[in-house]
Amino acid sequence: MSNSRGRRSLWSGLRVAVLALLWGSTFLWTELALRGLSPLQVTFARCVLGALVLVVACYATGHRMPKGLTLWRHVVVAALFCNALPFALFSLGQQTVDSGLAGVLNATTPLWSAALGLALGSERGLRPVRLAGLLLGFTGTIVIFAPWQVTGAGGWGALAILGAAASYAVAFTYMGRTLVRRGTPTISLSAAQLVAASGLTALAVPIGGLESIDPGPTVLVAAVVLSVLCTAVTFHLTYRIINDEGATNAAVVGYLLPVVSVLLGAVVLGEDLTVRVVLGMAVVLAGVGMTRRQGAAATVKEATAPEPAPEPAPEDEPDDAPCPLLESTR
């Protein structure tokens, strides 16, 4: 029994590590792809190739794409805020912001989720620890921006990335209320969402996606890896971890992501790693941890409360949410 439990624990840790590596390397591959493609071209390629992989996987595993006009309306809204818009903002922002810093700024998503919860009234009775964490996290963001220095990380690029992080927060809240735990297999939802994101991005291609491209080997490899591994595989692997272990365990990735992005940026791209950015990253992650502290306890309490037996769900339906940071809004 102990050996079996140890193997499961090892496999769980390995999957989390792989997800953190793939998700954290997104900013590295985006940086490389931007050397030959425009931001909108990177976004379009990421959505289309990622959708192709997930649609093939959906049908290969015996599932089908979702049906119903109402469901697809929700999918389109989720695709806008969880895929098309943030992907474009990250690509735009990384024209002037290093990949490592982009990963650090992306870690502010749960802070925006908590702030959104306060605005919508879903974060009633916010505990002092979580409120302090919210303020601490945004303080860390200010430290990273360093507005008191001419060489600070401020500017439209960093603001675009913060906008992408806030867009994720909106998407996770919306998806939690309209899509998850509705009986649709997660592979079908993830495939449909990237298909919708591809359509939304295609509408913008005539505006900013017709520039000439420089498809060198590095750019092509970066675009494929970004689309297949960092979008399609990561999207579904996140679903699977939540399905098997719950969203709280999957949320560990959110703490590892900025560390991975900073290290890859410094080692592979030779990006500067200043004391201020490291300090700001530590403050942001500490704030994120504090905002999630009471939320995790509430999740455990809710899970132990008696409730009517739920209807059987598909095998790959998640226990909680499609993203490891979703439950931070509750």
mmCIF file of C-alpha atoms in Angstrom, residues 35 86 95 97 105 116 139 166 198 205 277 302 310:
data_model
loop_
_atom_site.group_PDB
_atom_site.id
_atom_site.type_symbol
_atom_site.label_atom_id
_atom_site.label_comp_id
_atom_site.label_asym_id
_atom_site.label_seq_id
_atom_site.Cartn_x
_atom_site.Cartn_y
_atom_site.Cartn_z
ATOM 1 C CA ARG A 35 11.680 37.220 -33.931
ATOM 2 C CA PRO A 86 -4.536 37.187 -23.368
ATOM 3 C CA GLN A 95 7.893 43.014 -27.773
ATOM 4 C CA VAL A 97 9.202 43.055 -21.900
ATOM 5 C CA LEU A 105 3.576 39.525 -14.110
ATOM 6 C CA LEU A 116 -12.815 40.662 -9.180
ATOM 7 C CA THR A 139 2.848 46.021 -3.809
ATOM 8 C CA ALA A 166 -6.574 40.260 -15.554
ATOM 9 C CA SER A 198 -9.040 30.561 -33.697
ATOM 10 C CA VAL A 205 -5.777 38.937 -38.983
ATOM 11 C CA VAL A 277 12.712 41.761 -10.010
ATOM 12 C CA GLU A 302 -16.992 22.455 1.656
ATOM 13 C CA PRO A 310 -24.068 13.974 -7.616
#
